[in-house]
C-alpha atoms as a printed R data frame, in Angstrom:
    type eleno elety resid chain resno        x       y       z
1   ATOM     1    CA   MET     A     1  -97.268 131.604 -65.061
2   ATOM     2    CA   ASP     A     2 -100.758 132.753 -64.058
3   ATOM     3    CA   ILE     A     3 -101.807 136.364 -63.591
4   ATOM     4    CA   LYS     A     4 -101.624 136.174 -59.781
5   ATOM     5    CA   GLU     A     5  -98.010 134.956 -59.818
6   ATOM     6    CA   ALA     A     6  -97.020 137.608 -62.349
7   ATOM     7    CA   VAL     A     7  -98.496 140.354 -60.176
8   ATOM     8    CA   GLN     A     8  -96.626 139.099 -57.121
9   ATOM     9    CA   ARG     A     9  -93.311 139.151 -59.071
10  ATOM    10    CA   LEU     A    10  -94.007 142.698 -60.222
11  ATOM    11    CA   ILE     A    11  -94.645 143.768 -56.627
12  ATOM    12    CA   LYS     A    12  -91.339 142.205 -55.528
13  ATOM    13    CA   LEU     A    13  -89.499 143.908 -58.427
14  ATOM    14    CA   ASP     A    14  -91.084 147.247 -57.576
15  ATOM    15    CA   LYS     A    15  -89.937 146.923 -53.956
16  ATOM    16    CA   SER     A    16  -86.404 146.068 -55.057
17  ATOM    17    CA   ILE     A    17  -86.353 149.127 -57.328
18  ATOM    18    CA   LYS     A    18  -87.415 151.375 -54.439
19  ATOM    19    CA   ILE     A    19  -84.611 149.983 -52.256
20  ATOM    20    CA   SER     A    20  -82.081 150.585 -55.028
21  ATOM    21    CA   LYS     A    21  -83.191 154.201 -55.340
22  ATOM    22    CA   ARG     A    22  -82.736 154.705 -51.610
23  ATOM    23    CA   GLN     A    23  -79.293 153.174 -51.764
24  ATOM    24    CA   PHE     A    24  -78.466 155.330 -54.751
25  ATOM    25    CA   ALA     A    25  -79.464 158.417 -52.796
26  ATOM    26    CA   PHE     A    26  -77.148 157.452 -49.928
27  ATOM    27    CA   VAL     A    27  -74.296 156.744 -52.330
28  ATOM    28    CA   ALA     A    28  -74.818 160.071 -54.105
29  ATOM    29    CA   LEU     A    29  -74.869 161.922 -50.795
30  ATOM    30    CA   GLY     A    30  -71.671 160.187 -49.782
31  ATOM    31    CA   ILE     A    31  -69.987 161.189 -53.025
32  ATOM    32    CA   ILE     A    32  -71.053 164.810 -52.536
33  ATOM    33    CA   LEU     A    33  -69.744 164.875 -48.977
34  ATOM    34    CA   LEU     A    34  -66.471 163.320 -50.074
35  ATOM    35    CA   GLY     A    35  -66.237 165.920 -52.818
36  ATOM    36    CA   PHE     A    36  -66.698 168.739 -50.336
37  ATOM    37    CA   ALA     A    37  -64.135 167.163 -48.033
38  ATOM    38    CA   GLY     A    38  -61.665 166.892 -50.891
39  ATOM    39    CA   LEU     A    39  -62.311 170.500 -51.871
40  ATOM    40    CA   ALA     A    40  -61.787 171.597 -48.273
41  ATOM    41    CA   ILE     A    41  -58.501 169.708 -48.066
42  ATOM    42    CA   TYR     A    42  -57.347 171.170 -51.381
43  ATOM    43    CA   THR     A    43  -58.351 174.694 -50.320
44  ATOM    44    CA   TYR     A    44  -56.533 174.332 -47.013
45  ATOM    45    CA   SER     A    45  -53.450 173.095 -48.817
46  ATOM    46    CA   LEU     A    46  -53.420 176.404 -50.702
47  ATOM    47    CA   LEU     A    47  -54.840 178.892 -48.230
48  ATOM    48    CA   GLY     A    48  -54.370 177.350 -44.797
49  ATOM    49    CA   ASP     A    49  -51.565 177.849 -42.357
50  ATOM    50    CA   GLU     A    50  -48.585 175.503 -42.438
51  ATOM    51    CA   TYR     A    51  -46.498 173.988 -39.681
52  ATOM    52    CA   ALA     A    52  -43.388 171.838 -39.929
53  ATOM    53    CA   THR     A    53  -44.203 168.365 -38.660
54  ATOM    54    CA   ASN     A    54  -40.592 167.202 -38.743
55  ATOM    55    CA   ARG     A    55  -38.826 170.244 -37.296
56  ATOM    56    CA   SER     A    56  -35.509 169.833 -35.525
57  ATOM    57    CA   THR     A    57  -35.549 169.318 -31.769
58  ATOM    58    CA   THR     A    58  -31.780 169.251 -31.289
59  ATOM    59    CA   MET     A    59  -29.066 171.756 -32.136
60  ATOM    60    CA   MET     A    60  -27.580 169.341 -34.685
61  ATOM    61    CA   GLY     A    61  -30.876 168.675 -36.468
62  ATOM    62    CA   ARG     A    62  -30.514 169.436 -40.170
63  ATOM    63    CA   PRO     A    63  -33.311 171.428 -41.847
64  ATOM    64    CA   LYS     A    64  -35.278 169.484 -44.468
65  ATOM    65    CA   TYR     A    65  -36.521 170.822 -47.794
66  ATOM    66    CA   LEU     A    66  -40.328 170.960 -48.056
67  ATOM    67    CA   HIS     A    67  -41.437 172.876 -51.158
68  ATOM    68    CA   SER     A    68  -41.011 176.074 -53.171
69  ATOM    69    CA   ILE     A    69  -43.014 179.282 -53.400
70  ATOM    70    CA   GLY     A    70  -43.251 181.017 -56.755
71  ATOM    71    CA   GLY     A    71  -44.819 179.756 -59.948
72  ATOM    72    CA   THR     A    72  -46.131 181.098 -63.226
73  ATOM    73    CA   GLY     A    73  -48.296 184.049 -64.195
74  ATOM    74    CA   ASP     A    74  -48.853 186.551 -61.385
75  ATOM    75    CA   ALA     A    75  -47.224 184.117 -58.933
76  ATOM    76    CA   LYS     A    76  -43.948 184.167 -60.857
77  ATOM    77    CA   LEU     A    77  -40.902 185.480 -59.015
78  ATOM    78    CA   THR     A    78  -37.895 187.047 -60.699
79  ATOM    79    CA   LYS     A    79  -34.609 187.233 -58.798
80  ATOM    80    CA   PRO     A    80  -36.086 187.686 -55.297
81  ATOM    81    CA   LEU     A    81  -33.533 189.082 -52.862
82  ATOM    82    CA   SER     A    82  -35.338 188.987 -49.538
83  ATOM    83    CA   VAL     A    83  -38.308 187.514 -47.724
84  ATOM    84    CA   ALA     A    84  -40.240 188.155 -44.507
85  ATOM    85    CA   VAL     A    85  -42.975 186.248 -42.705
86  ATOM    86    CA   SER     A    86  -45.792 187.609 -40.561
87  ATOM    87    CA   GLY     A    87  -48.849 185.713 -39.351
88  ATOM    88    CA   LYS     A    88  -50.065 183.342 -42.057
89  ATOM    89    CA   TYR     A    89  -48.354 185.123 -44.929
90  ATOM    90    CA   VAL     A    90  -44.979 185.264 -46.649
91  ATOM    91    CA   TYR     A    91  -43.837 188.593 -48.114
92  ATOM    92    CA   VAL     A    92  -41.299 188.660 -50.931
93  ATOM    93    CA   ALA     A    93  -39.213 191.527 -52.296
94  ATOM    94    CA   ASP     A    94  -39.464 190.454 -55.937
95  ATOM    95    CA   SER     A    95  -36.424 192.383 -57.068
96  ATOM    96    CA   GLY     A    96  -36.348 191.549 -60.765
97  ATOM    97    CA   ASP     A    97  -39.948 192.697 -61.301
98  ATOM    98    CA   GLY     A    98  -39.976 195.531 -58.754
99  ATOM    99    CA   LYS     A    99  -42.939 194.026 -56.896
100 ATOM   100    CA   LEU     A   100  -44.129 193.078 -53.467
101 ATOM   101    CA   SER     A   101  -45.582 189.575 -53.698
102 ATOM   102    CA   VAL     A   102  -47.567 188.054 -50.840
103 ATOM   103    CA   PHE     A   103  -48.201 184.310 -50.538
104 ATOM   104    CA   THR     A   104  -49.738 181.904 -48.085
105 ATOM   105    CA   LYS     A   105  -47.240 179.629 -46.399
106 ATOM   106    CA   GLN     A   106  -48.473 176.861 -48.712
107 ATOM   107    CA   GLY     A   107  -47.467 178.988 -51.719
108 ATOM   108    CA   ALA     A   108  -50.813 180.322 -52.982
109 ATOM   109    CA   LEU     A   109  -50.550 183.882 -54.287
110 ATOM   110    CA   VAL     A   110  -52.512 186.414 -52.230
111 ATOM   111    CA   THR     A   111  -51.478 189.591 -54.027
112 ATOM   112    CA   SER     A   112  -48.703 190.955 -56.200
113 ATOM   113    CA   ALA     A   113  -48.271 194.705 -56.530
114 ATOM   114    CA   LYS     A   114  -45.812 196.876 -58.440
115 ATOM   115    CA   LEU     A   115  -44.118 199.142 -55.914
116 ATOM   116    CA   LEU     A   116  -44.010 202.097 -58.317
117 ATOM   117    CA   LYS     A   117  -45.849 202.725 -61.573
118 ATOM   118    CA   ASP     A   118  -42.619 203.824 -63.213
119 ATOM   119    CA   GLY     A   119  -38.961 204.263 -62.377
120 ATOM   120    CA   ASN     A   120  -38.091 200.533 -62.321
121 ATOM   121    CA   PRO     A   121  -37.877 200.099 -58.540
122 ATOM   122    CA   TYR     A   122  -35.427 197.500 -57.286
123 ATOM   123    CA   PRO     A   123  -36.455 196.203 -53.839
124 ATOM   124    CA   ILE     A   124  -33.610 194.801 -51.746
125 ATOM   125    CA   GLY     A   125  -34.515 194.176 -48.104
126 ATOM   126    CA   ILE     A   126  -37.846 193.708 -46.346
127 ATOM   127    CA   THR     A   127  -39.179 193.602 -42.792
128 ATOM   128    CA   ILE     A   128  -42.594 193.918 -41.127
129 ATOM   129    CA   ASP     A   129  -43.488 195.615 -37.849
130 ATOM   130    CA   ASP     A   130  -46.067 194.430 -35.331
131 ATOM   131    CA   GLN     A   131  -48.676 196.784 -36.814
132 ATOM   132    CA   GLY     A   132  -48.423 195.119 -40.221
133 ATOM   133    CA   LYS     A   133  -46.509 197.924 -41.931
134 ATOM   134    CA   ILE     A   134  -43.958 196.683 -44.463
135 ATOM   135    CA   TYR     A   135  -40.569 198.349 -44.853
136 ATOM   136    CA   ILE     A   136  -38.661 197.832 -48.094
137 ATOM   137    CA   SER     A   137  -35.189 199.126 -48.929
138 ATOM   138    CA   MET     A   138  -34.955 199.880 -52.621
139 ATOM   139    CA   GLU     A   139  -33.087 201.568 -55.420
140 ATOM   140    CA   VAL     A   140  -34.937 203.814 -57.886
141 ATOM   141    CA   ARG     A   141  -33.004 205.542 -60.676
142 ATOM   142    CA   GLY     A   142  -29.757 205.397 -58.760
143 ATOM   143    CA   LEU     A   143  -31.279 206.723 -55.526
144 ATOM   144    CA   TYR     A   144  -31.926 204.657 -52.408
145 ATOM   145    CA   HIS     A   145  -34.911 204.819 -50.100
146 ATOM   146    CA   ILE     A   146  -36.851 202.852 -47.555
147 ATOM   147    CA   MET     A   147  -40.463 202.666 -48.651
148 ATOM   148    CA   VAL     A   148  -43.272 201.862 -46.249
149 ATOM   149    CA   VAL     A   149  -46.353 200.139 -47.695
150 ATOM   150    CA   ASP     A   150  -49.415 198.394 -46.316
151 ATOM   151    CA   ALA     A   151  -50.185 194.680 -46.683
152 ATOM   152    CA   SER     A   152  -51.556 195.207 -50.207
153 ATOM   153    CA   GLY     A   153  -48.447 197.075 -51.352
154 ATOM   154    CA   LYS     A   154  -50.090 200.509 -51.222
155 ATOM   155    CA   PHE     A   155  -47.607 203.325 -50.642
156 ATOM   156    CA   GLN     A   156  -47.635 204.960 -47.202
157 ATOM   157    CA   TYR     A   157  -44.473 207.064 -46.900
158 ATOM   158    CA   LEU     A   158  -40.728 207.176 -47.553
159 ATOM   159    CA   PHE     A   159  -38.448 206.547 -44.665
160 ATOM   160    CA   PRO     A   160  -36.658 208.823 -43.939
161 ATOM   161    CA   GLU     A   161  -37.809 211.634 -46.219
162 ATOM   162    CA   PRO     A   162  -35.420 212.233 -49.138
163 ATOM   163    CA   ASP     A   163  -34.445 215.777 -48.111
164 ATOM   164    CA   ILE     A   164  -33.271 214.798 -44.603
165 ATOM   165    CA   THR     A   165  -29.455 214.899 -44.432
166 ATOM   166    CA   ASN     A   166  -26.719 214.656 -41.824
167 ATOM   167    CA   GLY     A   167  -24.419 217.465 -40.699
168 ATOM   168    CA   ALA     A   168  -22.213 217.081 -43.778
169 ATOM   169    CA   ASN     A   169  -25.231 217.593 -46.058
170 ATOM   170    CA   GLN     A   170  -25.171 213.935 -47.026
171 ATOM   171    CA   PRO     A   171  -28.230 211.672 -47.047
172 ATOM   172    CA   ILE     A   172  -28.825 209.885 -43.740
173 ATOM   173    CA   LEU     A   173  -29.166 206.678 -45.738
174 ATOM   174    CA   ASN     A   174  -26.724 206.044 -48.538
175 ATOM   175    CA   HIS     A   175  -27.394 202.457 -49.681
176 ATOM   176    CA   PRO     A   176  -29.755 200.603 -47.297
177 ATOM   177    CA   THR     A   177  -29.752 196.841 -47.747
178 ATOM   178    CA   GLY     A   178  -30.756 194.578 -44.837
179 ATOM   179    CA   LEU     A   179  -33.700 195.462 -42.593
180 ATOM   180    CA   TYR     A   180  -34.956 194.034 -39.310
181 ATOM   181    CA   TYR     A   181  -37.751 195.145 -37.004
182 ATOM   182    CA   ARG     A   182  -37.751 194.577 -33.247
183 ATOM   183    CA   ASP     A   183  -39.408 196.374 -30.345
184 ATOM   184    CA   GLY     A   184  -40.399 199.503 -32.203
185 ATOM   185    CA   LYS     A   185  -37.084 199.959 -33.998
186 ATOM   186    CA   ILE     A   186  -35.939 199.385 -37.580
187 ATOM   187    CA   TYR     A   187  -32.356 198.144 -37.841
188 ATOM   188    CA   VAL     A   188  -30.723 198.951 -41.199
189 ATOM   189    CA   THR     A   189  -27.421 197.922 -42.721
190 ATOM   190    CA   ASP     A   190  -26.120 200.704 -44.950
191 ATOM   191    CA   ALA     A   191  -23.768 199.269 -47.577
192 ATOM   192    CA   GLY     A   192  -22.953 202.772 -48.821
193 ATOM   193    CA   ASP     A   193  -21.839 204.166 -45.480
194 ATOM   194    CA   HIS     A   194  -20.585 200.745 -44.281
195 ATOM   195    CA   ASP     A   195  -22.410 201.014 -40.979
196 ATOM   196    CA   VAL     A   196  -25.573 200.077 -39.101
197 ATOM   197    CA   LYS     A   197  -28.336 202.604 -38.427
198 ATOM   198    CA   VAL     A   198  -31.289 202.294 -36.061
199 ATOM   199    CA   PHE     A   199  -34.505 204.215 -36.755
200 ATOM   200    CA   SER     A   200  -37.865 204.695 -35.148
201 ATOM   201    CA   THR     A   201  -40.730 203.465 -37.324
202 ATOM   202    CA   ASP     A   202  -41.474 207.050 -38.416
203 ATOM   203    CA   GLY     A   203  -37.938 207.501 -39.752
204 ATOM   204    CA   LYS     A   204  -36.124 209.258 -36.919
205 ATOM   205    CA   LEU     A   205  -32.467 208.231 -36.684
206 ATOM   206    CA   LEU     A   206  -31.909 206.932 -33.144
207 ATOM   207    CA   GLU     A   207  -28.345 205.653 -33.317
208 ATOM   208    CA   ARG     A   208  -25.656 204.370 -35.624
209 ATOM   209    CA   PHE     A   209  -22.437 202.402 -35.267
210 ATOM   210    CA   GLY     A   210  -19.604 201.118 -37.424
211 ATOM   211    CA   ARG     A   211  -17.438 202.626 -40.158
212 ATOM   212    CA   PRO     A   212  -15.621 201.396 -43.287
213 ATOM   213    CA   GLY     A   213  -12.762 199.006 -42.614
214 ATOM   214    CA   THR     A   214  -11.640 195.522 -41.737
215 ATOM   215    CA   LYS     A   215  -11.104 195.767 -37.976
216 ATOM   216    CA   ALA     A   216  -13.566 194.605 -35.339
217 ATOM   217    CA   GLY     A   217  -16.618 196.867 -35.421
218 ATOM   218    CA   GLU     A   218  -15.898 198.002 -38.985
219 ATOM   219    CA   PHE     A   219  -17.750 196.910 -42.138
220 ATOM   220    CA   LEU     A   220  -17.424 196.446 -45.862
221 ATOM   221    CA   TYR     A   221  -20.842 196.313 -47.533
222 ATOM   222    CA   PRO     A   222  -22.874 194.814 -44.671
223 ATOM   223    CA   HIS     A   223  -26.149 193.128 -45.626
224 ATOM   224    CA   GLY     A   224  -28.199 190.812 -43.419
225 ATOM   225    CA   ILE     A   225  -29.058 191.838 -39.864
226 ATOM   226    CA   VAL     A   226  -31.023 190.239 -37.031
227 ATOM   227    CA   VAL     A   227  -31.582 191.122 -33.358
228 ATOM   228    CA   ASP     A   228  -32.213 188.553 -30.632
229 ATOM   229    CA   LYS     A   229  -34.556 188.939 -27.648
230 ATOM   230    CA   ASP     A   230  -31.675 190.206 -25.481
231 ATOM   231    CA   GLY     A   231  -30.883 192.995 -27.936
232 ATOM   232    CA   ASN     A   232  -27.708 191.462 -29.373
233 ATOM   233    CA   ILE     A   233  -27.222 192.465 -33.012
234 ATOM   234    CA   TYR     A   234  -25.875 190.004 -35.600
235 ATOM   235    CA   VAL     A   235  -24.564 191.484 -38.859
236 ATOM   236    CA   ALA     A   236  -23.491 189.712 -42.052
237 ATOM   237    CA   ASP     A   237  -20.388 191.744 -42.925
238 ATOM   238    CA   SER     A   238  -20.462 190.604 -46.529
239 ATOM   239    CA   ASN     A   239  -17.290 191.855 -48.160
240 ATOM   240    CA   ASN     A   240  -15.256 191.148 -45.041
241 ATOM   241    CA   SER     A   241  -16.513 187.551 -45.284
242 ATOM   242    CA   ARG     A   242  -17.605 187.346 -41.656
243 ATOM   243    CA   VAL     A   243  -20.417 187.746 -39.145
244 ATOM   244    CA   GLN     A   244  -20.018 190.252 -36.320
245 ATOM   245    CA   VAL     A   245  -22.031 190.394 -33.095
246 ATOM   246    CA   PHE     A   246  -22.719 193.577 -31.121
247 ATOM   247    CA   ASP     A   247  -24.515 194.373 -27.889
248 ATOM   248    CA   LYS     A   248  -27.671 196.498 -27.797
249 ATOM   249    CA   LYS     A   249  -25.597 199.685 -27.703
250 ATOM   250    CA   GLY     A   250  -23.601 198.750 -30.811
251 ATOM   251    CA   LYS     A   251  -20.451 197.684 -28.985
252 ATOM   252    CA   PHE     A   252  -18.533 194.890 -30.707
253 ATOM   253    CA   LYS     A   253  -18.626 191.544 -28.879
254 ATOM   254    CA   TYR     A   254  -17.194 188.793 -31.117
255 ATOM   255    CA   PHE     A   255  -16.913 187.212 -34.575
256 ATOM   256    CA   PHE     A   256  -18.517 183.955 -35.646
257 ATOM   257    CA   THR     A   257  -16.122 181.042 -36.119
258 ATOM   258    CA   PRO     A   258  -16.969 179.284 -39.407
259 ATOM   259    CA   GLU     A   259  -16.048 175.768 -40.471
260 ATOM   260    CA   PRO     A   260  -12.280 175.910 -41.293
261 ATOM   261    CA   LYS     A   261  -12.735 173.975 -44.546
262 ATOM   262    CA   GLU     A   262  -15.561 176.287 -45.669
263 ATOM   263    CA   PRO     A   263  -15.040 179.822 -44.399
264 ATOM   264    CA   PHE     A   264  -17.536 182.505 -45.374
265 ATOM   265    CA   ILE     A   265  -17.157 184.044 -48.816
266 ATOM   266    CA   ILE     A   266  -20.145 186.415 -49.151
267 ATOM   267    CA   PRO     A   267  -22.527 186.049 -46.189
268 ATOM   268    CA   ARG     A   268  -25.856 187.770 -46.840
269 ATOM   269    CA   GLY     A   269  -29.109 186.808 -45.113
270 ATOM   270    CA   ILE     A   270  -29.166 185.992 -41.394
271 ATOM   271    CA   ALA     A   271  -31.948 184.749 -39.084
272 ATOM   272    CA   ILE     A   272  -32.473 183.014 -35.732
273 ATOM   273    CA   ASP     A   273  -34.637 179.900 -35.318
274 ATOM   274    CA   SER     A   274  -36.717 178.633 -32.376
275 ATOM   275    CA   LEU     A   275  -33.761 176.658 -31.002
276 ATOM   276    CA   GLY     A   276  -31.661 179.809 -30.850
277 ATOM   277    CA   ARG     A   277  -29.493 178.758 -33.790
278 ATOM   278    CA   VAL     A   278  -28.274 181.432 -36.193
279 ATOM   279    CA   HIS     A   279  -28.680 180.655 -39.926
280 ATOM   280    CA   VAL     A   280  -26.331 182.502 -42.289
281 ATOM   281    CA   VAL     A   281  -26.900 182.427 -46.055
282 ATOM   282    CA   ASP     A   282  -23.686 182.525 -48.080
283 ATOM   283    CA   LEU     A   283  -24.322 183.798 -51.594
284 ATOM   284    CA   ALA     A   284  -21.094 182.424 -53.046
285 ATOM   285    CA   ARG     A   285  -21.054 179.104 -51.164
286 ATOM   286    CA   GLN     A   286  -24.691 178.670 -52.256
287 ATOM   287    CA   LYS     A   287  -25.706 177.145 -48.945
288 ATOM   288    CA   VAL     A   288  -26.760 178.059 -45.426
289 ATOM   289    CA   PHE     A   289  -24.455 177.710 -42.417
290 ATOM   290    CA   VAL     A   290  -25.883 177.210 -38.930
291 ATOM   291    CA   PHE     A   291  -24.237 178.387 -35.697
292 ATOM   292    CA   THR     A   292  -24.913 178.750 -32.017
293 ATOM   293    CA   LYS     A   293  -25.532 182.319 -30.856
294 ATOM   294    CA   GLN     A   294  -22.003 182.264 -29.501
295 ATOM   295    CA   GLY     A   295  -20.731 181.748 -33.044
296 ATOM   296    CA   LYS     A   296  -19.809 178.070 -32.939
297 ATOM   297    CA   TYR     A   297  -20.332 176.272 -36.255
298 ATOM   298    CA   LEU     A   298  -22.889 173.436 -36.209
299 ATOM   299    CA   LEU     A   299  -23.838 172.343 -39.736
300 ATOM   300    CA   SER     A   300  -24.866 173.463 -43.223
301 ATOM   301    CA   TYR     A   301  -27.719 172.756 -45.646
302 ATOM   302    CA   GLY     A   302  -29.024 173.762 -49.061
303 ATOM   303    CA   THR     A   303  -27.182 171.372 -51.358
304 ATOM   304    CA   GLY     A   304  -28.300 168.141 -52.990
305 ATOM   305    CA   GLY     A   305  -31.155 167.042 -55.208
306 ATOM   306    CA   HIS     A   306  -34.966 166.980 -54.986
307 ATOM   307    CA   GLY     A   307  -35.347 170.760 -55.083
308 ATOM   308    CA   GLN     A   308  -33.188 171.551 -52.069
309 ATOM   309    CA   ALA     A   309  -30.126 172.863 -53.962
310 ATOM   310    CA   LEU     A   310  -29.815 176.647 -53.708
311 ATOM   311    CA   PHE     A   311  -28.608 178.851 -56.560
312 ATOM   312    CA   TYR     A   312  -27.077 182.134 -55.326
313 ATOM   313    CA   PRO     A   313  -29.425 182.529 -52.355
314 ATOM   314    CA   ASN     A   314  -29.635 185.862 -50.575
315 ATOM   315    CA   GLY     A   315  -32.243 186.577 -47.891
316 ATOM   316    CA   ILE     A   316  -33.757 184.392 -45.192
317 ATOM   317    CA   ALA     A   317  -36.686 184.570 -42.764
318 ATOM   318    CA   ILE     A   318  -37.733 182.054 -40.100
319 ATOM   319    CA   ASP     A   319  -41.201 181.507 -38.654
320 ATOM   320    CA   LYS     A   320  -40.314 180.288 -35.164
321 ATOM   321    CA   ASN     A   321  -43.872 179.308 -34.268
322 ATOM   322    CA   ALA     A   322  -44.394 177.196 -37.385
323 ATOM   323    CA   GLY     A   323  -40.831 175.881 -37.568
324 ATOM   324    CA   LEU     A   324  -40.438 176.994 -41.187
325 ATOM   325    CA   ILE     A   325  -37.452 178.546 -42.960
326 ATOM   326    CA   TYR     A   326  -37.903 180.719 -46.061
327 ATOM   327    CA   ILE     A   327  -34.898 181.392 -48.293
328 ATOM   328    CA   ALA     A   328  -34.868 183.882 -51.165
329 ATOM   329    CA   ASP     A   329  -33.283 181.558 -53.724
330 ATOM   330    CA   CYS     A   330  -32.427 184.313 -56.175
331 ATOM   331    CA   GLN     A   331  -31.260 182.551 -59.326
332 ATOM   332    CA   ASN     A   332  -33.836 179.780 -58.948
333 ATOM   333    CA   ASN     A   333  -36.556 182.482 -58.970
334 ATOM   334    CA   ARG     A   334  -38.283 181.094 -55.889
335 ATOM   335    CA   ILE     A   335  -38.574 181.012 -52.146
336 ATOM   336    CA   ALA     A   336  -37.245 177.666 -50.931
337 ATOM   337    CA   VAL     A   337  -39.079 176.407 -47.833
338 ATOM   338    CA   PHE     A   338  -37.355 174.181 -45.260
339 ATOM   339    CA   SER     A   339  -38.406 172.850 -41.885
340 ATOM   340    CA   GLU     A   340  -36.203 173.849 -38.954
């Protein structure tokens, strides 16, 4: 090989090296972009909103298990009794640890705050108004209150104030359990007085109905409560093993008719989905029963494998827009998420 030929080969090699560098740069850029895309997808999976893609479109559609909320460390839940959903976030009354825990719908922890520095608070029920205020029924050292906090769990006020009593010098609230907000009112089941009380958001008692007993319109330790858009009030009358429905003035209308082979034992949480179906959590049956608003039994869910089996569930909340069901699965220390 003469010098001229050698030079020409070197020139060709140099050109090929330059092309390889250019290709390398494109490949590297592609990898970086893919990395950012992957990071974005991962971030959205934790922080983004969530919608059920396989939600039911018929009254007989059975909800499907999706995933659980609650993990380790600060995200750990201990015996949660109730759950609420507002906007992109899920709010949990973490009863065993006396905390308010807030998650994204995907299950990423946003914040977790102790409701009191001392006194071992025991949160029971939870609801959220349209201003973002959070109402939590709780027991502290044998006394019961409704505490109002902001989205970070910071104390705002007690509701009603502890020294407010009725005409018999008894507390207006004896043992508040279930809570539900609608149209500027807070609906409260009082398991101590065995009745339902309706308050303004600043704690003024507006009305009450019910009394202890087993007849229509009477209660034994009521818990879950929900109000539909027409003002009808649905109450899980726990120790009477039934669901009662009332009109907006608190007048009894009818009972639900459960499946004859599986009547209610201890109904607790209650919620209405986007199809107008009423979901009733039965603590003892360890499943959820679904009814029409008129009280006709449709189906049940919450048993089986692959994470869908419930273990003494209590509260329930439904995001109608997203088609997602959140169940406070107490003994499994989680919120179980189902599609409608």
